[in-house]
Amino acid sequence: MKNNQKFLNLTAAVLALLVAGVVIYGCVHGVDPLHMRVSDGIEQIDLDTILLPSSGVEVNFSDVILSGPNESRKLIVSTQSGTVTTKLTDRLIKQLDFDFMKKTQNVSYTGTGYFVVDLDSLTAANIIQDWENRTVTIRIGHAYLQAIEIAPSGIIIDDVKESLLARGDIELTVADYRAIEHDLRSRLEEQFNTAANGQAADDLALRMVREVYEPIVQAVDRRYHVAVEFQ
């Protein structure tokens, strides 16, 4: 029995020395002797971002892009400014066109035309995902002239130019004012809605739509990029 007890005591002493040696080695070399290196499959991209291993779940980017509020989303891609002028003429005798018998007045409208891209018409069919090339392609409609805005300060009515026999203001009815406004707005629309302005708006649309949606896509997966093309 005494020999067995001595053997057990000797064995315990040897184990204690081994453990103490491992602890002392770890302290000297800055290694946690109880730490186990385990690979969790997580890749550290930078201090703020980690890339999780594939879970087998594919993100549907069309859901992400179309998940915004349901209010109208019209992206203004280009604005155009222009001025049109019409001359009002009041004759003393309607059938006679002599300068000394008529008075004239110029009315000018300065307005801003807005070219927009209709983003609330996007559907899942407009969004193509390319998993292999990590690209999300968004197909949009062409930019179009959506509105013309004329501020009160953009309406200029010149003084009446009188003649020898035609004096005083030019009297206009409500119907006259409406006809003048309709004519000037129509002429502004013709001035804005040209092929050159439409092409410039389209060029801007491709870039601006990408700038809107690429941060949304990359917030889900920064490896993906957005391409925009017309339908």
Coordinates of N, CA and C in Angstrom, one line a residue:
M1 N 0.8 -1.2 0.0 CA 0.0 0.0 0.0 C 0.9 1.2 0.0
K2 N 1.9 1.2 0.8 CA 2.8 2.4 0.9 C 3.5 2.7 -0.4
N3 N 3.9 1.6 -1.1 CA 4.5 1.8 -2.4 C 3.5 2.4 -3.4
N4 N 2.2 1.9 -3.4 CA 1.2 2.5 -4.3 C 0.9 3.9 -4.0
Q5 N 0.9 4.3 -2.7 CA 0.7 5.7 -2.4 C 1.8 6.6 -2.8
K6 N 3.0 6.1 -2.7 CA 4.2 6.8 -3.2 C 4.1 7.0 -4.7
F7 N 3.7 6.0 -5.4 CA 3.6 6.1 -6.9 C 2.6 7.1 -7.3
L8 N 1.4 7.1 -6.6 CA 0.4 8.1 -6.9 C 0.8 9.5 -6.6
N9 N 1.5 9.6 -5.5 CA 2.0 11.0 -5.2 C 3.0 11.5 -6.2
L10 N 3.9 10.6 -6.6 CA 4.9 10.9 -7.6 C 4.2 11.3 -9.0
T11 N 3.2 10.5 -9.3 CA 2.5 10.8 -10.6 C 1.8 12.2 -10.6
A12 N 1.2 12.5 -9.4 CA 0.5 13.8 -9.3 C 1.5 14.9 -9.3
A13 N 2.7 14.7 -8.7 CA 3.7 15.7 -8.7 C 4.2 16.0 -10.1
V14 N 4.4 14.9 -10.9 CA 4.9 15.1 -12.3 C 3.9 15.8 -13.1
L15 N 2.6 15.5 -13.0 CA 1.5 16.2 -13.7 C 1.4 17.7 -13.4
A16 N 1.6 17.9 -12.1 CA 1.5 19.3 -11.6 C 2.7 20.1 -12.2
L17 N 3.9 19.5 -12.3 CA 5.0 20.2 -12.9 C 4.8 20.4 -14.4
L18 N 4.2 19.5 -15.1 CA 3.9 19.6 -16.5 C 2.9 20.8 -16.7
V19 N 1.9 20.8 -16.0 CA 0.9 21.9 -16.1 C 1.5 23.2 -15.8
A20 N 2.3 23.3 -14.7 CA 3.0 24.5 -14.4 C 3.9 25.0 -15.5
G21 N 4.6 24.0 -16.1 CA 5.5 24.3 -17.2 C 4.8 24.9 -18.4
V22 N 3.6 24.3 -18.7 CA 2.9 24.8 -19.8 C 2.4 26.2 -19.6
V23 N 1.9 26.5 -18.3 CA 1.4 27.8 -18.0 C 2.5 28.8 -18.0
I24 N 3.7 28.5 -17.5 CA 4.8 29.4 -17.5 C 5.3 29.7 -18.9
Y25 N 5.3 28.7 -19.8 CA 5.6 28.9 -21.2 C 4.6 29.8 -21.9
G26 N 3.4 29.6 -21.6 CA 2.3 30.4 -22.3 C 2.5 31.9 -21.8
C27 N 2.8 32.1 -20.6 CA 2.9 33.5 -20.1 C 4.1 34.2 -20.7
V28 N 5.2 33.4 -20.8 CA 6.4 34.0 -21.3 C 6.3 34.3 -22.8
H29 N 5.6 33.5 -23.6 CA 5.5 33.6 -25.0 C 4.2 34.3 -25.4
G30 N 3.4 34.8 -24.5 CA 2.1 35.5 -24.8 C 1.1 34.6 -25.5
V31 N 1.0 33.4 -25.1 CA 0.1 32.4 -25.7 C -0.8 31.9 -24.6
D32 N -2.1 31.9 -24.9 CA -3.1 31.4 -24.0 C -3.1 29.9 -24.1
P33 N -2.5 29.2 -23.1 CA -2.4 27.7 -23.2 C -3.7 27.0 -23.3
L34 N -4.8 27.7 -22.9 CA -6.1 27.0 -22.9 C -6.9 27.4 -24.1
H35 N -6.3 28.3 -25.0 CA -7.1 28.8 -26.2 C -7.0 27.7 -27.3
M36 N -8.1 27.5 -27.9 CA -8.2 26.6 -29.0 C -8.5 27.4 -30.3
R37 N -7.7 27.2 -31.3 CA -7.9 27.8 -32.6 C -9.0 27.1 -33.4
V38 N -10.1 27.8 -33.6 CA -11.3 27.2 -34.3 C -11.6 28.0 -35.5
S39 N -11.7 27.4 -36.7 CA -12.0 28.1 -37.9 C -13.5 28.2 -38.0
D40 N -14.1 29.5 -38.0 CA -15.5 29.6 -38.1 C -16.0 30.0 -39.5
G41 N -15.0 30.1 -40.5 CA -15.4 30.4 -41.8 C -15.7 31.8 -42.1
I42 N -15.5 32.7 -41.1 CA -15.8 34.1 -41.3 C -14.6 34.9 -41.8
E43 N -14.8 35.6 -42.9 CA -13.7 36.4 -43.5 C -13.8 37.8 -43.1
Q44 N -12.8 38.4 -42.5 CA -12.7 39.8 -42.1 C -12.3 40.6 -43.3
I45 N -13.2 41.5 -43.8 CA -12.8 42.3 -45.0 C -12.1 43.6 -44.5
D46 N -12.7 44.2 -43.5 CA -12.0 45.4 -42.9 C -12.5 45.5 -41.5
L47 N -12.2 46.6 -40.8 CA -12.6 46.7 -39.4 C -14.1 46.7 -39.2
D48 N -14.8 47.2 -40.2 CA -16.3 47.3 -40.0 C -17.1 46.3 -40.7
T49 N -16.4 45.4 -41.5 CA -17.2 44.5 -42.4 C -16.6 43.1 -42.3
I50 N -17.5 42.1 -42.1 CA -17.1 40.7 -42.2 C -18.0 40.1 -43.2
L51 N -17.4 39.1 -43.9 CA -18.2 38.4 -45.0 C -18.5 37.0 -44.4
L52 N -19.8 36.7 -44.3 CA -20.2 35.4 -43.8 C -20.1 34.4 -44.9
P53 N -19.9 33.1 -44.5 CA -19.8 32.1 -45.6 C -21.2 31.9 -46.2
S54 N -21.2 31.3 -47.3 CA -22.5 31.1 -48.0 C -23.4 30.2 -47.2
S55 N -24.6 30.7 -47.0 CA -25.5 29.9 -46.2 C -26.5 29.1 -47.1
G56 N -26.3 29.3 -48.5 CA -27.2 28.6 -49.4 C -28.5 29.4 -49.7
V57 N -28.6 30.6 -49.0 CA -29.8 31.5 -49.3 C -29.3 32.6 -50.2
E58 N -30.0 32.7 -51.3 CA -29.7 33.7 -52.3 C -30.6 34.9 -52.1
V59 N -30.0 36.1 -52.1 CA -30.8 37.3 -51.9 C -31.5 37.7 -53.3
N60 N -32.7 38.0 -53.2 CA -33.5 38.4 -54.3 C -33.4 40.0 -54.4
F61 N -32.5 40.5 -55.2 CA -32.3 41.9 -55.3 C -33.5 42.7 -55.7
S62 N -34.4 42.1 -56.5 CA -35.6 42.8 -56.9 C -36.5 43.1 -55.7
D63 N -36.5 42.2 -54.8 CA -37.3 42.5 -53.5 C -36.7 43.6 -52.8
V64 N -35.3 43.7 -52.7 CA -34.7 44.8 -52.0 C -34.9 46.1 -52.7
I65 N -34.8 46.1 -54.0 CA -35.0 47.4 -54.8 C -36.4 47.9 -54.8
L66 N -37.4 46.9 -54.8 CA -38.8 47.3 -54.9 C -39.5 47.4 -53.5
S67 N -38.7 47.2 -52.5 CA -39.3 47.2 -51.1 C -39.5 48.5 -50.5
G68 N -39.3 49.6 -51.3 CA -39.4 51.0 -50.8 C -40.9 51.3 -50.6
P69 N -41.2 52.5 -50.1 CA -42.6 53.0 -50.0 C -43.3 53.0 -51.3
N70 N -44.6 53.0 -51.2 CA -45.4 52.9 -52.4 C -45.7 54.2 -53.1
E71 N -45.2 55.3 -52.5 CA -45.5 56.6 -53.1 C -44.8 56.8 -54.4
S72 N -45.3 57.7 -55.2 CA -44.8 57.9 -56.6 C -43.3 58.3 -56.5
R73 N -42.5 57.5 -57.3 CA -41.1 57.8 -57.3 C -40.7 58.2 -58.7
K74 N -40.6 59.5 -58.9 CA -40.2 60.0 -60.2 C -38.9 60.8 -60.0
L75 N -37.8 60.2 -60.6 CA -36.5 60.8 -60.4 C -36.3 61.9 -61.4
I76 N -36.0 63.2 -60.9 CA -35.7 64.3 -61.8 C -34.3 64.1 -62.3
V77 N -34.1 64.0 -63.6 CA -32.7 63.7 -64.1 C -32.2 65.0 -64.8
S78 N -33.1 65.9 -65.2 CA -32.6 67.0 -66.0 C -33.6 68.1 -65.9
T79 N -33.2 69.4 -65.9 CA -34.0 70.6 -66.0 C -33.6 71.5 -67.1
Q80 N -34.6 72.1 -67.7 CA -34.3 73.0 -68.8 C -35.0 74.3 -68.5
S81 N -34.4 75.4 -68.8 CA -35.0 76.8 -68.7 C -35.2 77.4 -70.0
G82 N -36.2 78.2 -70.2 CA -36.5 78.9 -71.4 C -37.5 80.0 -71.3
T83 N -37.5 80.9 -72.3 CA -38.4 82.0 -72.3 C -39.1 82.1 -73.6
V84 N -40.4 82.4 -73.6 CA -41.1 82.6 -74.8 C -41.9 83.9 -74.7
T85 N -42.1 84.6 -75.8 CA -42.8 85.9 -75.7 C -43.9 86.0 -76.8
T86 N -45.0 86.6 -76.5 CA -46.0 86.9 -77.5 C -46.3 88.3 -77.5
K87 N -46.7 88.8 -78.6 CA -47.1 90.3 -78.7 C -48.6 90.4 -78.9
L88 N -49.2 91.2 -78.0 CA -50.6 91.5 -78.0 C -50.8 92.8 -78.8
T89 N -51.8 92.7 -79.7 CA -52.1 93.9 -80.5 C -53.5 94.3 -80.4
D90 N -53.8 95.6 -80.2 CA -55.1 96.1 -80.1 C -55.3 97.2 -81.2
R91 N -56.1 97.0 -82.2 CA -56.3 98.0 -83.2 C -57.5 98.8 -83.0
L92 N -57.4 100.1 -83.3 CA -58.5 101.0 -83.2 C -59.6 100.6 -84.1
I93 N -59.3 100.2 -85.3 CA -60.3 99.7 -86.2 C -59.8 98.3 -86.6
K94 N -60.5 97.3 -86.3 CA -60.0 95.9 -86.5 C -59.5 95.6 -87.9
Q95 N -60.2 96.2 -88.9 CA -59.9 95.8 -90.2 C -58.7 96.6 -90.8
L96 N -58.2 97.6 -90.1 CA -57.1 98.4 -90.6 C -55.8 98.2 -89.8
D97 N -54.8 97.8 -90.5 CA -53.5 97.4 -89.8 C -52.5 98.5 -90.0
F98 N -52.7 99.7 -89.4 CA -51.8 100.8 -89.5 C -51.1 101.0 -88.1
D99 N -49.8 101.3 -88.1 CA -49.1 101.4 -86.9 C -49.7 102.6 -86.0
F100 N -50.1 103.7 -86.7 CA -50.6 104.8 -85.9 C -52.0 104.6 -85.3
M101 N -52.6 103.4 -85.7 CA -54.0 103.1 -85.2 C -54.0 101.9 -84.3
K102 N -52.8 101.4 -83.8 CA -52.8 100.2 -82.9 C -51.8 100.4 -81.8
K103 N -52.0 99.7 -80.8 CA -51.1 99.6 -79.6 C -50.7 98.2 -79.3
T104 N -49.5 98.0 -78.8 CA -49.0 96.6 -78.6 C -48.5 96.4 -77.2
Q105 N -48.4 95.2 -76.8 CA -47.8 94.9 -75.5 C -47.2 93.5 -75.5
N106 N -46.0 93.3 -75.0 CA -45.3 92.0 -75.0 C -45.6 91.3 -73.7
V107 N -45.9 90.0 -73.7 CA -46.0 89.2 -72.5 C -45.0 88.1 -72.7
S108 N -44.1 87.9 -71.6 CA -43.1 86.9 -71.7 C -43.3 85.9 -70.5
Y109 N -43.1 84.6 -70.8 CA -43.1 83.6 -69.8 C -41.7 82.9 -69.7
T110 N -41.1 82.9 -68.5 CA -39.9 82.1 -68.3 C -40.2 80.9 -67.4
G111 N -39.9 79.7 -67.9 CA -40.3 78.5 -67.2 C -39.2 77.5 -67.1
T112 N -39.4 76.5 -66.3 CA -38.4 75.4 -66.1 C -39.1 74.1 -66.4
G113 N -38.5 73.3 -67.3 CA -39.1 72.0 -67.7 C -38.3 70.9 -66.9
Y114 N -39.0 69.9 -66.4 CA -38.4 68.9 -65.6 C -38.6 67.5 -66.4
F115 N -37.4 66.9 -66.7 CA -37.3 65.6 -67.3 C -37.2 64.6 -66.2
V116 N -38.0 63.6 -66.2 CA -38.0 62.6 -65.1 C -37.9 61.2 -65.7
V117 N -37.5 60.2 -64.8 CA -37.6 58.8 -65.0 C -38.6 58.2 -64.0
D118 N -39.5 57.5 -64.6 CA -40.6 56.9 -63.7 C -40.1 55.6 -63.1
L119 N -39.7 55.7 -61.8 CA -39.2 54.5 -61.1 C -40.3 53.7 -60.4
D120 N -41.5 54.3 -60.2 CA -42.5 53.5 -59.6 C -43.2 52.5 -60.5
S121 N -42.8 52.6 -61.8 CA -43.3 51.5 -62.7 C -42.4 50.3 -62.8
L122 N -41.3 50.3 -62.0 CA -40.4 49.2 -62.0 C -41.1 47.9 -61.5
T123 N -40.8 46.8 -62.1 CA -41.3 45.5 -61.6 C -40.2 44.6 -61.5
A124 N -40.4 43.4 -61.0 CA -39.4 42.4 -60.9 C -38.8 42.0 -62.3
A125 N -39.7 42.2 -63.3 CA -39.2 41.8 -64.7 C -38.2 42.8 -65.2
N126 N -38.1 44.0 -64.6 CA -37.2 45.0 -65.0 C -35.8 44.9 -64.3
I127 N -35.7 43.9 -63.4 CA -34.4 43.7 -62.6 C -33.9 42.3 -62.9
I128 N -32.7 42.3 -63.5 CA -32.1 41.0 -63.9 C -30.8 40.8 -63.0
Q129 N -30.8 39.6 -62.4 CA -29.7 39.3 -61.5 C -28.7 38.4 -62.2
D130 N -27.4 38.7 -62.2 CA -26.4 37.8 -62.8 C -25.5 37.4 -61.7
W131 N -25.8 36.2 -61.2 CA -25.0 35.7 -60.0 C -23.6 35.5 -60.3
E132 N -23.3 35.0 -61.6 CA -21.9 34.7 -61.9 C -21.1 35.9 -62.0
N133 N -21.6 37.0 -62.7 CA -20.8 38.2 -62.8 C -21.1 39.2 -61.7
R134 N -21.9 38.8 -60.8 CA -22.3 39.7 -59.6 C -22.7 41.1 -60.1
T135 N -23.7 41.1 -60.9 CA -24.3 42.3 -61.5 C -25.8 42.3 -61.4
V136 N -26.3 43.4 -61.0 CA -27.8 43.6 -61.0 C -28.1 44.6 -62.1
T137 N -28.8 44.2 -63.1 CA -29.2 45.2 -64.2 C -30.6 45.6 -64.1
I138 N -30.8 47.0 -64.1 CA -32.1 47.6 -64.0 C -32.5 48.2 -65.3
R139 N -33.6 47.8 -65.8 CA -34.1 48.3 -67.1 C -35.2 49.3 -66.9
I140 N -34.9 50.5 -67.3 CA -35.8 51.7 -67.1 C -36.4 52.2 -68.4
G141 N -37.5 53.0 -68.2 CA -38.0 53.7 -69.3 C -37.2 54.9 -69.6
H142 N -37.4 55.5 -70.8 CA -36.7 56.7 -71.2 C -37.2 57.9 -70.4
A143 N -36.3 58.9 -70.2 CA -36.7 60.1 -69.5 C -37.7 60.9 -70.4
Y144 N -38.6 61.6 -69.8 CA -39.6 62.4 -70.5 C -39.9 63.7 -69.8
L145 N -40.4 64.6 -70.5 CA -40.8 65.9 -70.0 C -42.1 65.8 -69.2
Q146 N -41.9 65.9 -67.8 CA -43.1 65.6 -67.0 C -43.9 66.8 -66.5
A147 N -43.2 68.0 -66.4 CA -43.9 69.2 -65.9 C -43.1 70.4 -66.4
I148 N -43.9 71.5 -66.5 CA -43.3 72.8 -66.7 C -43.8 73.7 -65.6
E149 N -42.8 74.3 -65.0 CA -43.1 75.2 -63.8 C -42.8 76.6 -64.2
I150 N -43.8 77.5 -64.0 CA -43.7 78.9 -64.3 C -43.9 79.7 -63.0
A151 N -42.9 80.3 -62.4 CA -43.1 81.0 -61.2 C -43.7 82.4 -61.5
P152 N -44.4 83.0 -60.5 CA -45.0 84.3 -60.8 C -43.9 85.3 -61.2
S153 N -42.7 85.2 -60.7 CA -41.6 86.1 -61.1 C -41.2 85.9 -62.6
G154 N -41.6 84.8 -63.1 CA -41.2 84.5 -64.5 C -42.2 85.0 -65.5
I155 N -43.3 85.7 -65.1 CA -44.2 86.3 -66.0 C -44.0 87.8 -66.1
I156 N -43.6 88.2 -67.2 CA -43.3 89.6 -67.4 C -44.2 90.2 -68.4
I157 N -44.9 91.3 -68.0 CA -45.8 92.0 -68.9 C -45.3 93.4 -69.1
D158 N -44.9 93.7 -70.4 CA -44.3 95.0 -70.7 C -45.3 96.1 -70.7
D159 N -44.8 97.3 -70.7 CA -45.8 98.4 -70.8 C -46.4 98.5 -72.2
V160 N -47.5 99.0 -72.3 CA -48.2 99.2 -73.6 C -47.5 100.2 -74.5
K161 N -47.2 99.8 -75.7 CA -46.7 100.8 -76.7 C -47.8 101.4 -77.4
E162 N -48.1 102.7 -77.1 CA -49.2 103.4 -77.7 C -48.8 104.0 -79.1
S163 N -49.7 104.3 -79.9 CA -49.5 105.0 -81.1 C -50.2 106.4 -81.1
L164 N -50.2 107.0 -82.3 CA -50.8 108.3 -82.4 C -52.3 108.4 -82.0
L165 N -53.0 107.4 -82.5 CA -54.4 107.4 -82.3 C -54.9 106.3 -81.3
A166 N -54.0 105.4 -80.9 CA -54.4 104.3 -80.0 C -53.7 104.5 -78.7
R167 N -54.5 104.8 -77.7 CA -54.0 105.2 -76.3 C -54.7 104.3 -75.3
G168 N -54.0 104.2 -74.1 CA -54.5 103.5 -73.0 C -54.1 102.0 -72.9
D169 N -54.6 101.3 -71.9 CA -54.3 99.9 -71.7 C -55.0 99.0 -72.8
I170 N -54.4 97.8 -72.9 CA -55.1 96.8 -73.7 C -56.0 96.0 -72.8
E171 N -57.3 96.1 -73.1 CA -58.2 95.4 -72.2 C -58.3 93.9 -72.6
L172 N -58.1 93.0 -71.6 CA -58.2 91.6 -71.8 C -59.3 91.0 -71.0
T173 N -59.9 90.0 -71.5 CA -60.9 89.2 -70.8 C -60.2 88.0 -70.1
V174 N -61.0 87.3 -69.2 CA -60.4 86.1 -68.6 C -60.1 85.1 -69.7
A175 N -61.0 85.0 -70.7 CA -60.7 84.0 -71.8 C -59.4 84.4 -72.5
D176 N -59.2 85.7 -72.7 CA -57.9 86.1 -73.4 C -56.7 85.7 -72.6
Y177 N -56.8 85.9 -71.2 CA -55.6 85.5 -70.4 C -55.4 84.0 -70.5
R178 N -56.4 83.2 -70.5 CA -56.3 81.8 -70.6 C -55.7 81.3 -71.9
A179 N -56.1 82.0 -73.0 CA -55.6 81.7 -74.3 C -54.1 82.0 -74.4
I180 N -53.7 83.2 -73.8 CA -52.3 83.6 -73.8 C -51.5 82.6 -73.0
E181 N -52.0 82.2 -71.8 CA -51.2 81.2 -71.0 C -51.1 79.9 -71.7
H182 N -52.1 79.4 -72.3 CA -52.1 78.1 -73.0 C -51.1 78.2 -74.2
D183 N -51.1 79.3 -74.9 CA -50.2 79.4 -76.1 C -48.7 79.4 -75.6
L184 N -48.5 80.2 -74.5 CA -47.1 80.3 -74.1 C -46.6 79.0 -73.5
R185 N -47.4 78.3 -72.7 CA -47.0 77.0 -72.2 C -46.8 76.0 -73.3
S186 N -47.6 76.0 -74.3 CA -47.4 75.1 -75.5 C -46.1 75.4 -76.2
R187 N -45.8 76.6 -76.3 CA -44.5 77.0 -77.0 C -43.3 76.6 -76.1
L188 N -43.4 76.8 -74.8 CA -42.4 76.3 -73.9 C -42.1 74.8 -74.0
E189 N -43.3 74.1 -74.0 CA -43.1 72.6 -74.2 C -42.4 72.2 -75.4
E190 N -42.8 72.9 -76.5 CA -42.1 72.6 -77.8 C -40.6 73.0 -77.7
Q191 N -40.3 74.0 -77.0 CA -38.9 74.4 -76.8 C -38.1 73.4 -76.0
F192 N -38.7 72.9 -75.0 CA -38.0 71.9 -74.1 C -38.0 70.5 -74.7
N193 N -39.1 70.1 -75.3 CA -39.2 68.7 -75.6 C -38.6 68.4 -77.0
T194 N -37.3 68.5 -77.1 CA -36.6 68.3 -78.3 C -35.8 67.0 -78.2
A195 N -35.3 66.5 -79.3 CA -34.5 65.3 -79.4 C -33.2 65.5 -78.6
A196 N -32.6 66.7 -78.7 CA -31.3 66.9 -78.0 C -31.5 66.9 -76.5
N197 N -32.6 67.6 -76.0 CA -32.8 67.6 -74.6 C -33.2 66.2 -74.1
G198 N -34.0 65.5 -74.9 CA -34.3 64.1 -74.5 C -33.1 63.2 -74.4
Q199 N -32.2 63.3 -75.3 CA -30.9 62.5 -75.3 C -30.1 62.9 -74.1
A200 N -30.0 64.2 -73.8 CA -29.2 64.6 -72.6 C -29.8 64.1 -71.4
A201 N -31.1 64.1 -71.3 CA -31.8 63.6 -70.1 C -31.6 62.1 -70.0
D202 N -31.6 61.3 -71.1 CA -31.4 59.9 -71.1 C -30.0 59.6 -70.6
D203 N -29.0 60.3 -71.0 CA -27.6 60.1 -70.6 C -27.5 60.3 -69.1
L204 N -28.1 61.3 -68.6 CA -28.1 61.5 -67.2 C -28.9 60.5 -66.4
A205 N -29.9 60.0 -67.0 CA -30.8 59.0 -66.3 C -30.0 57.7 -66.0
L206 N -29.2 57.3 -67.0 CA -28.5 56.0 -66.8 C -27.5 56.1 -65.6
R207 N -26.9 57.3 -65.5 CA -25.9 57.5 -64.4 C -26.6 57.7 -63.0
M208 N -27.7 58.5 -63.0 CA -28.3 58.8 -61.8 C -29.1 57.7 -61.2
V209 N -29.7 56.9 -62.0 CA -30.5 55.7 -61.5 C -29.5 54.7 -60.9
R210 N -28.3 54.5 -61.5 CA -27.3 53.7 -60.9 C -26.8 54.2 -59.6
E211 N -26.7 55.5 -59.5 CA -26.2 56.1 -58.2 C -27.3 56.0 -57.1
V212 N -28.5 55.9 -57.5 CA -29.6 55.7 -56.5 C -29.6 54.3 -56.0
Y213 N -29.4 53.3 -56.9 CA -29.6 51.9 -56.4 C -28.4 51.1 -56.1
E214 N -27.2 51.5 -56.6 CA -26.0 50.8 -56.3 C -25.7 50.7 -54.8
P215 N -25.9 51.9 -54.0 CA -25.6 51.8 -52.6 C -26.6 50.8 -51.9
I216 N -27.8 50.7 -52.4 CA -28.8 49.8 -51.8 C -28.4 48.3 -52.0
V217 N -27.9 48.0 -53.2 CA -27.5 46.7 -53.6 C -26.2 46.3 -52.8
Q218 N -25.3 47.2 -52.7 CA -24.0 47.0 -52.0 C -24.2 46.9 -50.5
A219 N -25.3 47.5 -50.0 CA -25.5 47.4 -48.6 C -25.9 45.9 -48.3
V220 N -26.4 45.2 -49.2 CA -26.7 43.8 -49.1 C -25.5 42.9 -49.3
D221 N -24.8 43.2 -50.4 CA -23.6 42.5 -50.8 C -22.7 43.4 -51.6
R222 N -21.6 43.8 -51.0 CA -20.7 44.9 -51.6 C -20.0 44.4 -52.8
R223 N -20.0 43.1 -53.1 CA -19.4 42.6 -54.2 C -20.2 42.8 -55.5
Y224 N -21.4 43.2 -55.4 CA -22.3 43.3 -56.5 C -22.3 44.8 -57.0
H225 N -22.5 44.9 -58.3 CA -22.5 46.2 -59.0 C -23.8 46.4 -59.7
V226 N -24.2 47.6 -60.0 CA -25.5 47.9 -60.7 C -25.2 48.4 -62.1
A227 N -25.9 47.9 -63.1 CA -25.9 48.4 -64.4 C -27.3 48.8 -64.8
V228 N -27.4 49.9 -65.6 CA -28.7 50.4 -65.9 C -28.8 50.5 -67.5
E229 N -29.9 50.1 -68.0 CA -30.1 50.2 -69.4 C -31.6 50.5 -69.7
F230 N -31.9 50.9 -70.9 CA -33.3 51.2 -71.3 C -34.0 49.9 -71.7
Q231 N -35.3 49.9 -71.5 CA -36.1 48.8 -71.8 C -36.2 48.6 -73.4

